[in-house]
Structures are given as C-alpha cells and as structure tokens.
mmCIF file of C-alpha atoms in Angstrom:
data_model
loop_
_atom_site.group_PDB
_atom_site.id
_atom_site.type_symbol
_atom_site.label_atom_id
_atom_site.label_comp_id
_atom_site.label_asym_id
_atom_site.label_seq_id
_atom_site.Cartn_x
_atom_site.Cartn_y
_atom_site.Cartn_z
ATOM 1 C CA UNK A 1 -16.857 39.612 4.108
ATOM 2 C CA UNK A 2 -19.070 42.219 3.171
ATOM 3 C CA UNK A 3 -20.169 43.180 -0.216
ATOM 4 C CA UNK A 4 -17.861 46.295 -0.514
ATOM 5 C CA UNK A 5 -14.713 44.286 0.405
ATOM 6 C CA UNK A 6 -15.820 41.561 -2.208
ATOM 7 C CA UNK A 7 -16.311 44.308 -4.881
ATOM 8 C CA UNK A 8 -12.800 45.706 -3.924
ATOM 9 C CA UNK A 9 -11.025 42.466 -4.262
ATOM 10 C CA UNK A 10 -12.613 41.549 -7.570
ATOM 11 C CA UNK A 11 -12.440 45.188 -9.040
ATOM 12 C CA UNK A 12 -16.220 45.503 -9.380
ATOM 13 C CA UNK A 13 -19.101 43.109 -9.826
ATOM 14 C CA UNK A 14 -18.062 39.613 -11.499
ATOM 15 C CA UNK A 15 -20.918 39.023 -13.798
ATOM 16 C CA UNK A 16 -21.815 35.871 -15.772
ATOM 17 C CA UNK A 17 -20.099 36.816 -18.760
ATOM 18 C CA UNK A 18 -16.820 37.816 -16.966
ATOM 19 C CA UNK A 19 -16.939 34.356 -15.311
ATOM 20 C CA UNK A 20 -17.525 32.570 -18.557
ATOM 21 C CA UNK A 21 -14.608 34.620 -20.375
ATOM 22 C CA UNK A 22 -12.299 33.657 -17.513
ATOM 23 C CA UNK A 23 -13.255 30.134 -17.488
ATOM 24 C CA UNK A 24 -12.633 29.830 -21.236
ATOM 25 C CA UNK A 25 -9.283 31.583 -20.844
ATOM 26 C CA UNK A 26 -8.515 28.863 -18.332
ATOM 27 C CA UNK A 27 -9.117 26.167 -20.851
ATOM 28 C CA UNK A 28 -12.588 25.036 -20.272
ATOM 29 C CA UNK A 29 -14.480 24.433 -23.332
ATOM 30 C CA UNK A 30 -17.593 23.469 -25.211
ATOM 31 C CA UNK A 31 -18.518 19.703 -24.651
ATOM 32 C CA UNK A 32 -16.264 19.346 -21.424
ATOM 33 C CA UNK A 33 -17.596 17.171 -18.676
ATOM 34 C CA UNK A 34 -16.298 18.865 -15.623
ATOM 35 C CA UNK A 35 -16.599 18.237 -11.637
ATOM 36 C CA UNK A 36 -16.160 21.500 -10.136
ATOM 37 C CA UNK A 37 -15.703 22.698 -6.519
ATOM 38 C CA UNK A 38 -16.175 26.332 -5.714
ATOM 39 C CA UNK A 39 -15.472 28.968 -2.807
ATOM 40 C CA UNK A 40 -17.913 31.374 -4.029
ATOM 41 C CA UNK A 41 -16.536 34.356 -1.826
ATOM 42 C CA UNK A 42 -13.092 33.819 -3.454
ATOM 43 C CA UNK A 43 -14.619 34.904 -6.973
ATOM 44 C CA UNK A 44 -15.714 38.389 -5.602
ATOM 45 C CA UNK A 45 -19.125 39.908 -5.640
ATOM 46 C CA UNK A 46 -21.103 37.680 -8.062
ATOM 47 C CA UNK A 47 -24.459 39.226 -8.782
ATOM 48 C CA UNK A 48 -26.987 36.361 -8.548
ATOM 49 C CA UNK A 49 -24.558 34.185 -6.610
ATOM 50 C CA UNK A 50 -24.532 30.217 -7.235
ATOM 51 C CA UNK A 51 -26.815 30.523 -10.037
ATOM 52 C CA UNK A 52 -24.958 33.063 -12.052
ATOM 53 C CA UNK A 53 -21.967 30.684 -11.479
ATOM 54 C CA UNK A 54 -23.805 27.605 -12.736
ATOM 55 C CA UNK A 55 -25.140 29.572 -15.636
ATOM 56 C CA UNK A 56 -21.600 30.729 -16.603
ATOM 57 C CA UNK A 57 -20.352 27.217 -16.461
ATOM 58 C CA UNK A 58 -23.117 25.927 -18.679
ATOM 59 C CA UNK A 59 -22.423 28.772 -21.153
ATOM 60 C CA UNK A 60 -18.744 27.503 -21.331
ATOM 61 C CA UNK A 61 -19.544 23.794 -21.865
ATOM 62 C CA UNK A 62 -22.562 24.368 -23.851
ATOM 63 C CA UNK A 63 -25.513 22.088 -24.780
ATOM 64 C CA UNK A 64 -23.109 18.907 -24.926
ATOM 65 C CA UNK A 65 -21.283 19.660 -21.802
ATOM 66 C CA UNK A 66 -21.910 18.214 -18.317
ATOM 67 C CA UNK A 67 -21.406 19.689 -14.813
ATOM 68 C CA UNK A 68 -20.804 17.465 -11.706
ATOM 69 C CA UNK A 69 -20.532 18.306 -8.050
ATOM 70 C CA UNK A 70 -19.825 16.355 -4.734
ATOM 71 C CA UNK A 71 -23.290 16.394 -2.710
ATOM 72 C CA UNK A 72 -23.037 13.900 0.412
ATOM 73 C CA UNK A 73 -26.054 14.214 2.585
ATOM 74 C CA UNK A 74 -26.404 17.180 5.213
ATOM 75 C CA UNK A 75 -28.861 15.553 7.338
ATOM 76 C CA UNK A 76 -27.338 11.916 7.404
ATOM 77 C CA UNK A 77 -27.224 10.215 11.028
ATOM 78 C CA UNK A 78 -23.950 10.716 12.631
ATOM 79 C CA UNK A 79 -21.431 7.741 12.047
ATOM 80 C CA UNK A 80 -21.104 7.101 15.750
ATOM 81 C CA UNK A 81 -25.067 6.763 16.524
ATOM 82 C CA UNK A 82 -24.349 3.136 16.874
ATOM 83 C CA UNK A 83 -22.535 3.872 20.071
ATOM 84 C CA UNK A 84 -25.384 5.691 21.632
ATOM 85 C CA UNK A 85 -27.593 4.312 24.428
ATOM 86 C CA UNK A 86 -30.175 1.717 23.148
ATOM 87 C CA UNK A 87 -33.226 4.031 23.370
ATOM 88 C CA UNK A 88 -31.546 6.815 21.565
ATOM 89 C CA UNK A 89 -30.419 4.465 18.716
ATOM 90 C CA UNK A 90 -33.943 2.883 18.501
ATOM 91 C CA UNK A 91 -35.489 6.556 18.281
ATOM 92 C CA UNK A 92 -32.984 7.267 15.305
ATOM 93 C CA UNK A 93 -33.599 3.804 13.559
ATOM 94 C CA UNK A 94 -37.353 4.193 14.046
ATOM 95 C CA UNK A 95 -37.738 7.809 12.896
ATOM 96 C CA UNK A 96 -34.668 9.135 10.899
ATOM 97 C CA UNK A 97 -35.999 9.647 7.145
ATOM 98 C CA UNK A 98 -34.396 7.787 4.441
ATOM 99 C CA UNK A 99 -31.920 9.323 1.915
ATOM 100 C CA UNK A 100 -33.914 10.863 -0.932
ATOM 101 C CA UNK A 101 -31.807 12.059 -3.840
ATOM 102 C CA UNK A 102 -34.427 14.617 -5.035
ATOM 103 C CA UNK A 103 -35.052 15.995 -1.409
ATOM 104 C CA UNK A 104 -32.271 15.425 0.775
ATOM 105 C CA UNK A 105 -29.932 18.426 1.178
ATOM 106 C CA UNK A 106 -26.354 18.440 -0.181
ATOM 107 C CA UNK A 107 -23.780 18.630 2.827
ATOM 108 C CA UNK A 108 -23.539 22.236 3.492
ATOM 109 C CA UNK A 109 -19.831 21.900 4.172
ATOM 110 C CA UNK A 110 -19.389 21.530 0.334
ATOM 111 C CA UNK A 111 -20.566 25.138 -0.116
ATOM 112 C CA UNK A 112 -23.751 26.630 -1.847
ATOM 113 C CA UNK A 113 -22.988 25.321 -5.426
ATOM 114 C CA UNK A 114 -23.885 21.639 -5.082
ATOM 115 C CA UNK A 115 -27.424 22.407 -3.542
ATOM 116 C CA UNK A 116 -27.994 24.848 -6.314
ATOM 117 C CA UNK A 117 -26.998 22.450 -9.030
ATOM 118 C CA UNK A 118 -28.698 19.268 -7.667
ATOM 119 C CA UNK A 119 -32.135 21.559 -7.564
ATOM 120 C CA UNK A 120 -31.710 22.422 -11.102
ATOM 121 C CA UNK A 121 -34.321 20.928 -13.728
ATOM 122 C CA UNK A 122 -32.762 17.928 -15.256
ATOM 123 C CA UNK A 123 -30.047 17.327 -12.698
ATOM 124 C CA UNK A 124 -29.309 13.794 -11.684
ATOM 125 C CA UNK A 125 -28.289 12.744 -8.252
ATOM 126 C CA UNK A 126 -26.697 9.424 -7.398
ATOM 127 C CA UNK A 127 -28.376 6.961 -5.038
ATOM 128 C CA UNK A 128 -25.429 6.716 -2.500
ATOM 129 C CA UNK A 129 -26.352 8.774 0.668
ATOM 130 C CA UNK A 130 -23.136 9.401 1.964
ATOM 131 C CA UNK A 131 -21.010 9.795 -1.266
ATOM 132 C CA UNK A 132 -23.638 10.988 -3.228
ATOM 133 C CA UNK A 133 -22.844 13.307 -6.331
ATOM 134 C CA UNK A 134 -25.153 15.274 -8.861
ATOM 135 C CA UNK A 135 -24.665 16.154 -12.411
ATOM 136 C CA UNK A 136 -26.497 18.191 -14.892
ATOM 137 C CA UNK A 137 -25.900 17.572 -18.766
ATOM 138 C CA UNK A 138 -26.384 14.878 -21.348
ATOM 139 C CA UNK A 139 -23.860 12.578 -19.584
ATOM 140 C CA UNK A 140 -25.549 13.015 -16.289
ATOM 141 C CA UNK A 141 -27.490 9.873 -16.172
ATOM 142 C CA UNK A 142 -24.538 7.766 -17.188
ATOM 143 C CA UNK A 143 -22.340 9.323 -14.614
ATOM 144 C CA UNK A 144 -24.716 8.838 -11.659
ATOM 145 C CA UNK A 145 -26.347 5.335 -12.550
ATOM 146 C CA UNK A 146 -25.870 2.527 -10.002
ATOM 147 C CA UNK A 147 -23.512 4.334 -7.691
ATOM 148 C CA UNK A 148 -21.887 1.381 -5.871
ATOM 149 C CA UNK A 149 -23.013 0.944 -2.204
ATOM 150 C CA UNK A 150 -19.664 -0.205 -1.077
ATOM 151 C CA UNK A 151 -16.339 1.497 -2.123
ATOM 152 C CA UNK A 152 -18.242 4.479 -3.599
ATOM 153 C CA UNK A 153 -15.287 6.340 -4.422
ATOM 154 C CA UNK A 154 -13.756 3.387 -6.354
ATOM 155 C CA UNK A 155 -14.178 1.334 -9.574
ATOM 156 C CA UNK A 156 -17.701 1.824 -11.087
ATOM 157 C CA UNK A 157 -18.414 5.219 -9.152
ATOM 158 C CA UNK A 158 -19.247 8.539 -10.650
ATOM 159 C CA UNK A 159 -15.567 9.585 -10.086
ATOM 160 C CA UNK A 160 -14.444 6.673 -12.127
ATOM 161 C CA UNK A 161 -16.895 7.275 -14.818
ATOM 162 C CA UNK A 162 -15.635 11.000 -14.904
ATOM 163 C CA UNK A 163 -12.365 9.674 -15.818
ATOM 164 C CA UNK A 164 -13.632 7.104 -18.397
ATOM 165 C CA UNK A 165 -15.441 9.924 -20.269
ATOM 166 C CA UNK A 166 -12.316 12.085 -20.417
ATOM 167 C CA UNK A 167 -13.628 14.567 -17.846
ATOM 168 C CA UNK A 168 -11.999 17.384 -16.035
ATOM 169 C CA UNK A 169 -11.765 18.950 -12.615
ATOM 170 C CA UNK A 170 -12.254 22.528 -11.776
ATOM 171 C CA UNK A 171 -11.046 24.180 -8.453
ATOM 172 C CA UNK A 172 -12.906 27.500 -8.892
ATOM 173 C CA UNK A 173 -11.312 29.357 -5.902
ATOM 174 C CA UNK A 174 -11.406 26.236 -3.924
ATOM 175 C CA UNK A 175 -8.460 24.894 -2.049
ATOM 176 C CA UNK A 176 -6.693 21.719 -3.046
ATOM 177 C CA UNK A 177 -7.950 19.763 -0.117
ATOM 178 C CA UNK A 178 -11.566 19.978 -1.679
ATOM 179 C CA UNK A 179 -10.480 17.702 -4.725
ATOM 180 C CA UNK A 180 -12.895 14.637 -4.259
ATOM 181 C CA UNK A 181 -11.565 12.932 -7.306
ATOM 182 C CA UNK A 182 -8.296 12.082 -5.286
ATOM 183 C CA UNK A 183 -10.462 9.736 -3.256
ATOM 184 C CA UNK A 184 -10.490 7.589 -6.403
ATOM 185 C CA UNK A 185 -6.587 7.682 -6.290
ATOM 186 C CA UNK A 186 -7.022 6.460 -2.555
ATOM 187 C CA UNK A 187 -9.203 3.632 -3.528
ATOM 188 C CA UNK A 188 -6.894 2.253 -6.270
ATOM 189 C CA UNK A 189 -3.716 2.944 -4.541
ATOM 190 C CA UNK A 190 -1.815 -0.273 -3.223
ATOM 191 C CA UNK A 191 -0.097 0.634 0.058
ATOM 192 C CA UNK A 192 0.044 -0.559 3.542
ATOM 193 C CA UNK A 193 -2.212 0.535 6.216
ATOM 194 C CA UNK A 194 -5.223 1.645 4.124
ATOM 195 C CA UNK A 195 -8.054 2.690 6.323
ATOM 196 C CA UNK A 196 -11.600 1.708 6.033
ATOM 197 C CA UNK A 197 -14.947 2.760 7.793
ATOM 198 C CA UNK A 198 -18.194 0.901 8.098
ATOM 199 C CA UNK A 199 -21.639 2.811 8.979
ATOM 200 C CA UNK A 200 -25.279 2.691 8.568
ATOM 201 C CA UNK A 201 -27.717 5.053 6.982
ATOM 202 C CA UNK A 202 -31.363 4.599 5.879
ATOM 203 C CA UNK A 203 -32.171 4.252 2.381
ATOM 204 C CA UNK A 204 -35.279 3.404 0.321
ATOM 205 C CA UNK A 205 -35.305 0.069 -1.504
ATOM 206 C CA UNK A 206 -38.494 -0.666 -3.633
ATOM 207 C CA UNK A 207 -40.352 1.994 -1.948
ATOM 208 C CA UNK A 208 -39.397 0.743 1.710
ATOM 209 C CA UNK A 209 -37.138 2.590 4.107
ATOM 210 C CA UNK A 210 -34.318 0.143 5.238
ATOM 211 C CA UNK A 211 -31.116 0.515 7.146
ATOM 212 C CA UNK A 212 -28.025 -0.623 5.141
ATOM 213 C CA UNK A 213 -24.419 -1.012 6.217
ATOM 214 C CA UNK A 214 -21.823 0.686 3.967
ATOM 215 C CA UNK A 215 -18.124 -0.006 3.649
ATOM 216 C CA UNK A 216 -15.567 2.564 2.139
ATOM 217 C CA UNK A 217 -12.249 4.005 2.534
ATOM 218 C CA UNK A 218 -12.019 6.629 5.325
ATOM 219 C CA UNK A 219 -12.715 9.562 3.279
ATOM 220 C CA UNK A 220 -13.121 11.837 6.596
ATOM 221 C CA UNK A 221 -9.695 11.188 8.337
ATOM 222 C CA UNK A 222 -7.898 9.818 5.481
ATOM 223 C CA UNK A 223 -7.689 6.517 3.631
ATOM 224 C CA UNK A 224 -3.826 6.623 4.848
ATOM 225 C CA UNK A 225 -1.743 7.747 7.532
ATOM 226 C CA UNK A 226 0.137 10.485 5.574
ATOM 227 C CA UNK A 227 1.961 11.951 8.471
ATOM 228 C CA UNK A 228 5.339 10.427 7.449
ATOM 229 C CA UNK A 229 5.256 12.087 3.942
ATOM 230 C CA UNK A 230 3.232 15.242 4.363
ATOM 231 C CA UNK A 231 4.466 18.324 6.532
ATOM 232 C CA UNK A 232 2.455 18.838 9.743
ATOM 233 C CA UNK A 233 -0.488 21.012 9.581
ATOM 234 C CA UNK A 234 -0.828 20.538 5.781
ATOM 235 C CA UNK A 235 -3.777 18.728 4.003
ATOM 236 C CA UNK A 236 -2.678 15.664 1.980
ATOM 237 C CA UNK A 237 -4.876 16.362 -0.953
ATOM 238 C CA UNK A 238 -3.526 19.920 -0.910
ATOM 239 C CA UNK A 239 0.011 18.748 -1.169
ATOM 240 C CA UNK A 240 -0.702 16.214 -3.884
ATOM 241 C CA UNK A 241 -2.233 19.037 -5.951
ATOM 242 C CA UNK A 242 0.651 21.342 -5.676
ATOM 243 C CA UNK A 243 2.777 18.504 -6.697
ATOM 244 C CA UNK A 244 0.414 17.957 -9.609
ATOM 245 C CA UNK A 245 0.893 21.521 -10.739
ATOM 246 C CA UNK A 246 4.649 21.342 -10.245
ATOM 247 C CA UNK A 247 4.825 18.312 -12.502
ATOM 248 C CA UNK A 248 3.027 20.185 -15.185
ATOM 249 C CA UNK A 249 -0.389 18.509 -14.799
ATOM 250 C CA UNK A 250 -3.018 21.035 -14.828
ATOM 251 C CA UNK A 251 -3.659 24.734 -15.749
ATOM 252 C CA UNK A 252 -3.876 27.827 -13.391
ATOM 253 C CA UNK A 253 -5.592 31.081 -13.958
ATOM 254 C CA UNK A 254 -8.122 33.619 -12.066
ATOM 255 C CA UNK A 255 -11.865 33.535 -12.443
ATOM 256 C CA UNK A 256 -12.955 36.864 -11.068
ATOM 257 C CA UNK A 257 -10.632 37.138 -8.174
ATOM 258 C CA UNK A 258 -10.342 33.564 -7.604
ATOM 259 C CA UNK A 259 -7.170 31.575 -8.177
ATOM 260 C CA UNK A 260 -8.371 28.573 -10.029
ATOM 261 C CA UNK A 261 -6.988 25.355 -11.499
ATOM 262 C CA UNK A 262 -8.240 22.940 -14.035
ATOM 263 C CA UNK A 263 -7.136 19.396 -14.389
ATOM 264 C CA UNK A 264 -7.809 16.501 -16.812
ATOM 265 C CA UNK A 265 -9.316 13.939 -14.456
ATOM 266 C CA UNK A 266 -7.258 10.872 -15.834
ATOM 267 C CA UNK A 267 -3.742 12.090 -15.555
ATOM 268 C CA UNK A 268 -4.819 13.570 -11.989
ATOM 269 C CA UNK A 269 -5.809 10.094 -10.791
ATOM 270 C CA UNK A 270 -2.590 8.490 -12.118
ATOM 271 C CA UNK A 271 -0.526 11.115 -10.508
ATOM 272 C CA UNK A 272 -2.345 10.711 -7.189
ATOM 273 C CA UNK A 273 -2.032 6.963 -7.367
ATOM 274 C CA UNK A 274 1.687 7.087 -8.200
ATOM 275 C CA UNK A 275 2.409 9.652 -5.489
ATOM 276 C CA UNK A 276 0.620 7.789 -2.923
ATOM 277 C CA UNK A 277 2.320 4.496 -3.811
ATOM 278 C CA UNK A 278 5.843 5.788 -4.218
ATOM 279 C CA UNK A 279 5.777 7.581 -0.834
ATOM 280 C CA UNK A 280 3.937 5.237 1.194
ATOM 281 C CA UNK A 281 5.676 2.125 -0.014
ATOM 282 C CA UNK A 282 9.081 3.594 0.258
ATOM 283 C CA UNK A 283 11.396 1.703 2.724
ATOM 284 C CA UNK A 284 11.488 3.626 6.227
#
C-alpha cells in the first residue's frame, strides 16, 4: 500500500501524540504491563514507523509500565532438517550459529515491531530460541527470566508471568489469530488429542554451542484439531477472540485507522481454556 493510500485511510499522518491519545481512549494506562501485536499498515501513515509506535506505547504506560512482544527466531534451522540427508544434516549441525538473544533477529512474520523493540536499549529477551519474547520496562527481567526450555508457552513461561502480573494484551490493528497468549490456554486446557512437537535447535550453554531437543505444544499447526468446532477457513484463535468480545471480555476501539482490541490477560486465558475444554470435550 503506497503512502497516499495510507494517508487517505487514516485521514492524514498518524503521529505519536495521536497514537497515544487513541491508546488511552482504548483503555491502556500508566503502569500497564502489555503484550502487543501490531499490523503497522493498518494504523495508516505513521511518521517514523515502528519507533513512533513504540514511543507512543511508552508514553501511555509511562516509566512504571512494561511492553512485551513475541519474537521467535527468524533464522532458526527448519524443524524438518533432521529428515535431510546425512551430509546436509552434518553441515547444519556443524555450522549453524547458536541462538543469541541479543543478536538473533526476531521472526519477520511477526512484523516490524518485535525486532524494533528487542533492539531498544534496556530491552530483555528470553533464552528460548523458538518461543522467545522480549520486554522493555521495569518488569522486563522478571517476565523473561528462565524461560522454560520445554512447554515454553505453559506454566512458568513469560505468558504465564504476564497473567500473574495482571498484564494485558493489545491487538493494535492485528487480527485475532496473532494472539500468542492463547497458546498458554492451549497448554493449560485438558482435552483429547493435544498435539506436541519435538525439534532441535542450537543454543549456548556456559558459552558453548550445543544442540538441544525441545518439546512443546504444536503452536504452528495447532495444539488441537479444531476442525469439528471451527468453521472451515477460519482461524481458531480468531474465532476464540470474537467469542471473547461477544462475552464482554475486552475493549474495542480505533488507533489511527486500525481496529484495535485490548484484553486483560487473566480473563482472556481463562476464557480460552473454557472455550477449548467445553467444545473439544463435548460428546460427539
């Protein structure tokens, strides 16, 4: 989308002050710990791009607030490299750099904001290569510390700590399917057919590059088969987010030109667990 079209959609430049005012009207406030997902183009033409959005978020949450994003690892080895021929596997194992929380790029599919935030002075990124998150603010170190190697979306994870801190989730022009917090609901939910993945990635342990095997829910294709309860062609998380809003959980508003939603993390996870268990445990 070109700049003129962005300007037309947003009624002019979406400045730092305008973003901050819209976020405050949505309900974000001083001292909030907020995990955010952003589709920058949905906001309109933002002078300064990602950095302006982060600055506006910091303006609203203030010096006692904390921002948090999903990062992942853009250059992680493919999950299926263990199925490659022996010589190809050997080359990857011998030469693939270890995950480095300070240097490894955030997954590009998460948009521009996570990479911008993790590069900010004072930002803290978690140690898990595949499920890494980053945070900036006074609660950052507590949120990111000792990210569990296995079940990295479950108890003890930064997602669980966000809930424990009374944190919030902001979908800033981003669709419901981007709500990473619902992976915590999947981890906690008790329902048949939960799907797991095992994969290998290189990390540094005491300064030495080692290959480690990780075990997690399937956060790529879904921890459950939702096809019996989700209409074909629709994303399960998007369906859950809509149901959440219909149940009165969350607030909606516009930031720039972006339809945006703000949720308290605890009630959102509780709703997600109930939604999954009630539907997937129901008699056929």
